[in-house]
PDB file of C-alpha atoms and ligand atoms in Angstrom:
ATOM      1  CA  MET A  22     161.551  79.462  65.323  1.00 43.00           C
ATOM      2  CA  PHE A  23     160.407  80.008  61.731  1.00 50.00           C
ATOM      3  CA  ASP A  24     162.290  80.997  58.614  1.00 53.00           C
ATOM      4  CA  GLU A  25     161.850  84.687  57.987  1.00 60.00           C
ATOM      5  CA  ASP A  26     161.911  85.030  54.236  1.00 70.00           C
ATOM      6  CA  PRO A  27     160.376  88.149  52.701  1.00 69.00           C
ATOM      7  CA  GLU A  28     160.196  86.388  49.347  1.00 85.00           C
ATOM      8  CA  THR A  29     157.942  83.613  50.680  1.00 92.00           C
ATOM      9  CA  ALA A  30     154.276  84.333  51.422  1.00 96.00           C
ATOM     10  CA  PHE A  31     150.760  82.900  51.457  1.00 97.00           C
ATOM     11  CA  ARG A  32     148.385  83.979  48.727  1.00 97.00           C
ATOM     12  CA  THR A  33     144.880  82.863  47.787  1.00 97.00           C
ATOM     13  CA  VAL A  34     145.012  80.404  44.925  1.00 97.00           C
ATOM     14  CA  SER A  35     142.699  80.783  41.923  1.00 97.00           C
ATOM     15  CA  ARG A  36     141.733  78.479  39.063  1.00 97.00           C
ATOM     16  CA  ILE A  37     143.908  80.648  36.833  1.00 98.00           C
ATOM     17  CA  ASP A  38     146.921  80.109  39.135  1.00 97.00           C
ATOM     18  CA  ILE A  39     146.347  76.341  39.061  1.00 98.00           C
ATOM     19  CA  LEU A  40     146.198  76.329  35.268  1.00 98.00           C
ATOM     20  CA  ALA A  41     149.177  78.648  34.851  1.00 98.00           C
ATOM     21  CA  TYR A  42     151.357  76.759  37.358  1.00 98.00           C
ATOM     22  CA  GLN A  43     149.957  73.244  36.944  1.00 98.00           C
ATOM     23  CA  HIS A  44     153.400  71.704  36.516  1.00 98.00           C
ATOM     24  CA  GLU A  45     154.636  73.302  39.761  1.00 98.00           C
ATOM     25  CA  PHE A  46     151.467  72.416  41.717  1.00 98.00           C
ATOM     26  CA  LEU A  47     151.602  68.777  40.613  1.00 98.00           C
ATOM     27  CA  ALA A  48     155.350  68.562  41.330  1.00 98.00           C
ATOM     28  CA  ILE A  49     154.927  69.588  44.991  1.00 98.00           C
ATOM     29  CA  ALA A  50     153.722  66.125  46.030  1.00 96.00           C
ATOM     30  CA  ALA A  51     155.679  64.155  43.416  1.00 95.00           C
ATOM     31  CA  ASP A  52     157.731  62.308  46.054  1.00 95.00           C
ATOM     32  CA  ILE A  53     154.725  61.171  48.125  1.00 93.00           C
ATOM     33  CA  PRO A  54     153.942  57.446  47.612  1.00 87.00           C
ATOM     34  CA  GLY A  55     150.315  56.909  46.624  1.00 86.00           C
ATOM     35  CA  GLU A  56     149.687  60.567  45.852  1.00 92.00           C
ATOM     36  CA  TYR A  57     146.797  60.583  43.377  1.00 93.00           C
ATOM     37  CA  TRP A  58     145.782  64.197  42.786  1.00 96.00           C
ATOM     38  CA  THR A  59     145.590  65.217  39.129  1.00 97.00           C
ATOM     39  CA  LEU A  60     144.777  68.610  37.638  1.00 97.00           C
ATOM     40  CA  GLN A  61     141.083  67.687  37.847  1.00 97.00           C
ATOM     41  CA  ASN A  62     141.286  67.332  41.642  1.00 97.00           C
ATOM     42  CA  PHE A  63     142.776  70.804  41.882  1.00 98.00           C
ATOM     43  CA  LEU A  64     140.171  72.353  39.591  1.00 98.00           C
ATOM     44  CA  ILE A  65     136.929  70.818  40.895  1.00 97.00           C
ATOM     45  CA  ASP A  66     134.526  73.488  42.188  1.00 97.00           C
ATOM     46  CA  LEU A  67     133.408  73.154  45.815  1.00 98.00           C
ATOM     47  CA  PRO A  68     131.650  75.613  48.147  1.00 98.00           C
ATOM     48  CA  SER A  69     133.914  78.572  49.085  1.00 98.00           C
ATOM     49  CA  LYS A  70     136.951  76.699  47.750  1.00 98.00           C
ATOM     50  CA  TRP A  71     138.425  79.684  45.904  1.00 98.00           C
ATOM     51  CA  ASP A  72     138.116  81.949  48.945  1.00 97.00           C
ATOM     52  CA  LEU A  73     139.566  79.501  51.461  1.00 98.00           C
ATOM     53  CA  SER A  74     142.359  77.775  49.532  1.00 98.00           C
ATOM     54  CA  PHE A  75     145.830  79.256  49.381  1.00 98.00           C
ATOM     55  CA  ALA A  76     149.351  78.471  48.313  1.00 98.00           C
ATOM     56  CA  LEU A  77     152.772  79.200  49.730  1.00 98.00           C
ATOM     57  CA  TRP A  78     154.558  81.200  47.058  1.00 97.00           C
ATOM     58  CA  GLN A  79     158.296  81.707  46.778  1.00 96.00           C
ATOM     59  CA  LYS A  80     159.550  84.098  44.138  1.00 92.00           C
ATOM     60  CA  ASN A  81     156.103  83.837  42.517  1.00 91.00           C
ATOM     61  CA  LEU A  82     156.175  80.038  42.256  1.00 96.00           C
ATOM     62  CA  PRO A  83     154.050  77.733  44.447  1.00 98.00           C
ATOM     63  CA  ILE A  84     156.024  75.582  46.911  1.00 98.00           C
ATOM     64  CA  GLY A  85     153.065  74.425  49.005  1.00 98.00           C
ATOM     65  CA  TYR A  86     149.286  74.510  49.077  1.00 98.00           C
ATOM     66  CA  ALA A  87     146.244  74.026  51.273  1.00 98.00           C
ATOM     67  CA  ILE A  88     143.018  73.219  49.426  1.00 98.00           C
ATOM     68  CA  LEU A  89     139.923  73.803  51.540  1.00 98.00           C
ATOM     69  CA  SER A  90     136.156  74.069  51.114  1.00 98.00           C
ATOM     70  CA  LYS A  91     133.044  74.508  53.216  1.00 98.00           C
ATOM     71  CA  LYS A  92     131.240  71.301  54.202  1.00 98.00           C
ATOM     72  CA  SER A  93     128.521  73.228  55.986  1.00 98.00           C
ATOM     73  CA  ASP A  94     127.948  76.707  57.411  1.00 96.00           C
ATOM     74  CA  TYR A  95     130.081  75.844  60.419  1.00 97.00           C
ATOM     75  CA  GLN A  96     132.583  73.332  59.026  1.00 98.00           C
ATOM     76  CA  VAL A  97     135.568  73.848  56.741  1.00 98.00           C
ATOM     77  CA  HIS A  98     137.363  70.765  55.411  1.00 98.00           C
ATOM     78  CA  LEU A  99     141.032  70.552  54.446  1.00 98.00           C
ATOM     79  CA  HIS A 100     141.237  68.401  51.305  1.00 98.00           C
ATOM     80  CA  HIS A 101     144.961  68.525  50.677  1.00 98.00           C
ATOM     81  CA  LEU A 102     147.975  70.025  52.406  1.00 98.00           C
ATOM     82  CA  MET A 103     151.350  69.628  50.756  1.00 98.00           C
ATOM     83  CA  ILE A 104     154.698  71.304  50.972  1.00 98.00           C
ATOM     84  CA  ASN A 105     157.548  70.748  48.554  1.00 97.00           C
ATOM     85  CA  ARG A 106     160.073  68.323  50.087  1.00 96.00           C
ATOM     86  CA  ASP A 107     162.876  70.923  50.123  1.00 96.00           C
ATOM     87  CA  HIS A 108     160.760  73.185  52.321  1.00 96.00           C
ATOM     88  CA  ARG A 109     159.360  70.711  54.869  1.00 96.00           C
ATOM     89  CA  ALA A 110     160.270  70.753  58.583  1.00 95.00           C
ATOM     90  CA  ARG A 111     160.955  74.505  58.580  1.00 96.00           C
ATOM     91  CA  GLY A 112     157.741  75.550  60.267  1.00 97.00           C
ATOM     92  CA  TRP A 113     155.743  76.407  57.123  1.00 97.00           C
ATOM     93  CA  GLY A 114     153.173  73.669  57.752  1.00 98.00           C
ATOM     94  CA  THR A 115     152.509  75.028  61.227  1.00 98.00           C
ATOM     95  CA  ARG A 116     152.048  78.497  59.810  1.00 98.00           C
ATOM     96  CA  MET A 117     149.714  77.096  57.163  1.00 98.00           C
ATOM     97  CA  ILE A 118     147.505  75.612  59.900  1.00 98.00           C
ATOM     98  CA  THR A 119     147.240  79.072  61.467  1.00 98.00           C
ATOM     99  CA  GLU A 120     146.437  80.626  58.091  1.00 98.00           C
ATOM    100  CA  MET A 121     143.729  78.072  57.276  1.00 98.00           C
ATOM    101  CA  SER A 122     142.213  78.402  60.758  1.00 98.00           C
ATOM    102  CA  ASP A 123     142.065  82.197  60.319  1.00 98.00           C
ATOM    103  CA  ARG A 124     140.452  81.836  56.908  1.00 98.00           C
ATOM    104  CA  ALA A 125     137.923  79.253  58.130  1.00 98.00           C
ATOM    105  CA  GLU A 126     137.034  81.391  61.118  1.00 98.00           C
ATOM    106  CA  ALA A 127     136.631  84.490  58.950  1.00 97.00           C
ATOM    107  CA  ALA A 128     134.238  82.431  56.796  1.00 97.00           C
ATOM    108  CA  GLY A 129     132.087  81.774  59.877  1.00 97.00           C
ATOM    109  CA  ALA A 130     133.216  78.208  60.593  1.00 98.00           C
ATOM    110  CA  THR A 131     133.705  76.816  64.085  1.00 98.00           C
ATOM    111  CA  LEU A 132     135.261  73.508  63.012  1.00 98.00           C
ATOM    112  CA  LEU A 133     138.198  72.617  60.752  1.00 98.00           C
ATOM    113  CA  SER A 134     138.353  68.966  59.692  1.00 98.00           C
ATOM    114  CA  LEU A 135     140.622  66.748  57.610  1.00 98.00           C
ATOM    115  CA  LYS A 136     141.167  63.132  56.628  1.00 97.00           C
ATOM    116  CA  ALA A 137     144.604  61.552  56.928  1.00 96.00           C
ATOM    117  CA  GLU A 138     145.974  58.131  56.149  1.00 94.00           C
ATOM    118  CA  LYS A 139     146.563  56.045  59.284  1.00 95.00           C
ATOM    119  CA  SER A 140     149.984  55.078  57.933  1.00 93.00           C
ATOM    120  CA  ASN A 141     151.102  58.719  57.576  1.00 94.00           C
ATOM    121  CA  VAL A 142     152.556  58.795  61.068  1.00 95.00           C
ATOM    122  CA  SER A 143     154.534  62.012  60.644  1.00 94.00           C
ATOM    123  CA  ALA A 144     151.487  63.897  59.312  1.00 96.00           C
ATOM    124  CA  LEU A 145     149.353  62.585  62.225  1.00 97.00           C
ATOM    125  CA  ARG A 146     152.005  63.738  64.703  1.00 97.00           C
ATOM    126  CA  PHE A 147     152.106  67.123  62.944  1.00 98.00           C
ATOM    127  CA  TYR A 148     148.298  67.527  63.133  1.00 98.00           C
ATOM    128  CA  ASN A 149     148.139  66.419  66.772  1.00 98.00           C
ATOM    129  CA  ARG A 150     150.798  68.917  67.708  1.00 97.00           C
ATOM    130  CA  ASN A 151     148.775  71.588  65.901  1.00 98.00           C
ATOM    131  CA  GLY A 152     145.607  70.964  67.912  1.00 97.00           C
ATOM    132  CA  PHE A 153     143.719  68.370  65.857  1.00 98.00           C
ATOM    133  CA  SER A 154     142.122  65.418  67.602  1.00 98.00           C
ATOM    134  CA  PHE A 155     140.643  62.110  66.505  1.00 97.00           C
ATOM    135  CA  LYS A 156     136.981  62.140  65.440  1.00 97.00           C
ATOM    136  CA  ALA A 157     136.340  58.947  63.480  1.00 98.00           C
ATOM    137  CA  GLU A 158     137.838  56.120  61.483  1.00 97.00           C
ATOM    138  CA  GLU A 159     137.152  55.472  57.787  1.00 97.00           C
ATOM    139  CA  GLY A 160     138.961  52.350  56.600  1.00 97.00           C
ATOM    140  CA  ASP A 161     142.632  53.231  56.177  1.00 95.00           C
ATOM    141  CA  PHE A 162     141.923  56.848  57.144  1.00 96.00           C
ATOM    142  CA  VAL A 163     141.167  58.837  60.266  1.00 98.00           C
ATOM    143  CA  ILE A 164     139.059  61.992  60.481  1.00 98.00           C
ATOM    144  CA  LEU A 165     140.618  64.673  62.645  1.00 98.00           C
ATOM    145  CA  SER A 166     139.212  68.043  63.618  1.00 98.00           C
ATOM    146  CA  THR A 167     139.958  71.140  65.645  1.00 98.00           C
ATOM    147  CA  SER A 168     137.614  73.740  67.070  1.00 98.00           C
ATOM    148  CA  LEU A 169     138.092  77.298  65.888  1.00 97.00           C
ATOM    149  CA  GLY A 170     137.883  80.492  67.842  1.00 88.00           C
ATOM    150  CA  SER A 171     138.593  79.010  71.261  1.00 64.00           C
ATOM    151  CA  THR A 172     140.843  81.119  73.454  1.00 53.00           C
ATOM    152  CA  THR A 173     142.374  78.132  75.236  1.00 49.00           C
TER     153      THR A 173
HETATM  154  C1  LIG B 672     152.786  67.364  56.730  1.00 96.47           C
HETATM  155  C2  LIG B 672     153.376  68.688  56.238  1.00 96.47           C
HETATM  156  C3  LIG B 672     152.308  69.497  55.528  1.00 96.47           C
HETATM  157  C4  LIG B 672     153.899  69.465  57.441  1.00 96.47           C
HETATM  158  O1  LIG B 672     154.489  70.659  56.995  1.00 96.47           O
HETATM  159  P1  LIG B 672     155.950  71.093  57.519  1.00 96.47           P
HETATM  160  O2  LIG B 672     156.269  72.408  56.946  1.00 96.47           O
HETATM  161  O3  LIG B 672     156.901  69.987  57.261  1.00 96.47           O
HETATM  162  O4  LIG B 672     155.605  71.228  59.065  1.00 96.47           O
HETATM  163  P2  LIG B 672     156.441  71.925  60.227  1.00 96.47           P
HETATM  164  O5  LIG B 672     157.797  72.286  59.738  1.00 96.47           O
HETATM  165  O6  LIG B 672     155.604  72.998  60.763  1.00 96.47           O
HETATM  166  O7  LIG B 672     156.528  70.757  61.282  1.00 96.47           O
HETATM  167  C5  LIG B 672     156.999  69.500  60.866  1.00 96.47           C
HETATM  168  C6  LIG B 672     158.284  69.070  61.536  1.00 96.47           C
HETATM  169  O8  LIG B 672     159.318  70.014  61.474  1.00 96.47           O
HETATM  170  C7  LIG B 672     159.764  70.365  62.786  1.00 96.47           C
HETATM  171  N1  LIG B 672     160.024  71.810  62.719  1.00 96.47           N
HETATM  172  C8  LIG B 672     159.159  72.804  62.863  1.00 96.47           C
HETATM  173  N2  LIG B 672     159.783  73.987  62.722  1.00 96.47           N
HETATM  174  C9  LIG B 672     161.088  73.700  62.463  1.00 96.47           C
HETATM  175  C10 LIG B 672     162.234  74.476  62.197  1.00 96.47           C
HETATM  176  N3  LIG B 672     162.193  75.823  62.160  1.00 96.47           N
HETATM  177  N4  LIG B 672     163.399  73.831  61.925  1.00 96.47           N
HETATM  178  C11 LIG B 672     163.449  72.476  61.949  1.00 96.47           C
HETATM  179  N5  LIG B 672     162.390  71.699  62.204  1.00 96.47           N
HETATM  180  C12 LIG B 672     161.228  72.296  62.441  1.00 96.47           C
HETATM  181  C13 LIG B 672     158.648  70.023  63.687  1.00 96.47           C
HETATM  182  O9  LIG B 672     159.062  69.740  64.988  1.00 96.47           O
HETATM  183  C14 LIG B 672     158.081  68.792  62.977  1.00 96.47           C
HETATM  184  O10 LIG B 672     158.804  67.626  63.334  1.00 96.47           O
HETATM  185  P3  LIG B 672     158.090  66.187  63.431  1.00 96.47           P
HETATM  186  O11 LIG B 672     156.731  66.274  62.726  1.00 96.47           O
HETATM  187  O12 LIG B 672     159.009  65.275  62.714  1.00 96.47           O
HETATM  188  O13 LIG B 672     157.961  65.891  64.881  1.00 96.47           O
HETATM  189  C15 LIG B 672     154.587  68.479  55.251  1.00 96.47           C
HETATM  190  O14 LIG B 672     155.640  67.828  55.954  1.00 96.47           O
HETATM  191  C16 LIG B 672     154.235  67.717  54.020  1.00 96.47           C
HETATM  192  O15 LIG B 672     153.851  68.306  53.002  1.00 96.47           O
HETATM  193  N6  LIG B 672     154.366  66.370  54.065  1.00 96.47           N
HETATM  194  C17 LIG B 672     154.117  65.531  52.946  1.00 96.47           C
HETATM  195  C18 LIG B 672     152.687  65.521  52.542  1.00 96.47           C
HETATM  196  C19 LIG B 672     151.734  65.096  53.642  1.00 96.47           C
HETATM  197  O16 LIG B 672     151.963  64.124  54.351  1.00 96.47           O
HETATM  198  N7  LIG B 672     150.653  65.884  53.751  1.00 96.47           N
HETATM  199  C20 LIG B 672     149.612  65.629  54.716  1.00 96.47           C
HETATM  200  C21 LIG B 672     148.621  64.671  54.143  1.00 96.47           C
HETATM  201  S1  LIG B 672     147.234  64.482  55.203  1.00 96.47           S
END
């Protein structure tokens, strides 16, 4: 079902990685209309951010990223999930959901949440398929969440 590529792997992302590969990190979402993240968004310090966040690296260059932090002892929030357009729809996003759930669970969280634009229909379908459900509405956005550690 998934690409098996020994040269592509997840690795925790550090501030140093962001600074060293800022051009590559910013380019990942370059085709997304309304994308607003600058270097400052990547670098802002948040609780447990540098333990939870990771990138998808191919030949030592980032081709995707998931930026996460702790909202509370039991809740991890996904701030940004992006995959380079050439690598979408190959199953990496699904694998990134598993990776972030494992990391959030290891950090003691029981809930993984995110905010998505209502108009981003394909992302909403992707999150629904990966176990997220509707929690609340915030203007043009919806809050989705999934419980961690359930065996069902
Ligand atoms: C949303 C996003 C992170 C999903 O990652 P992804 O790697 O594309 O996700 P997957 O490949 O696991 O699944 C996505 C699609 O590919 C299909 N797919 C999964 N594995 C596949 C495979 N091996 N071959 C072909 N298609 C596959 C899935 O059925 C799914 O189709 P659908 O959503 O059109 O019904 C990514 O598409 C992305 O970065 N989008 C732009 C940014 C964005 O919207 N981010 C979310 C903001 S909240």
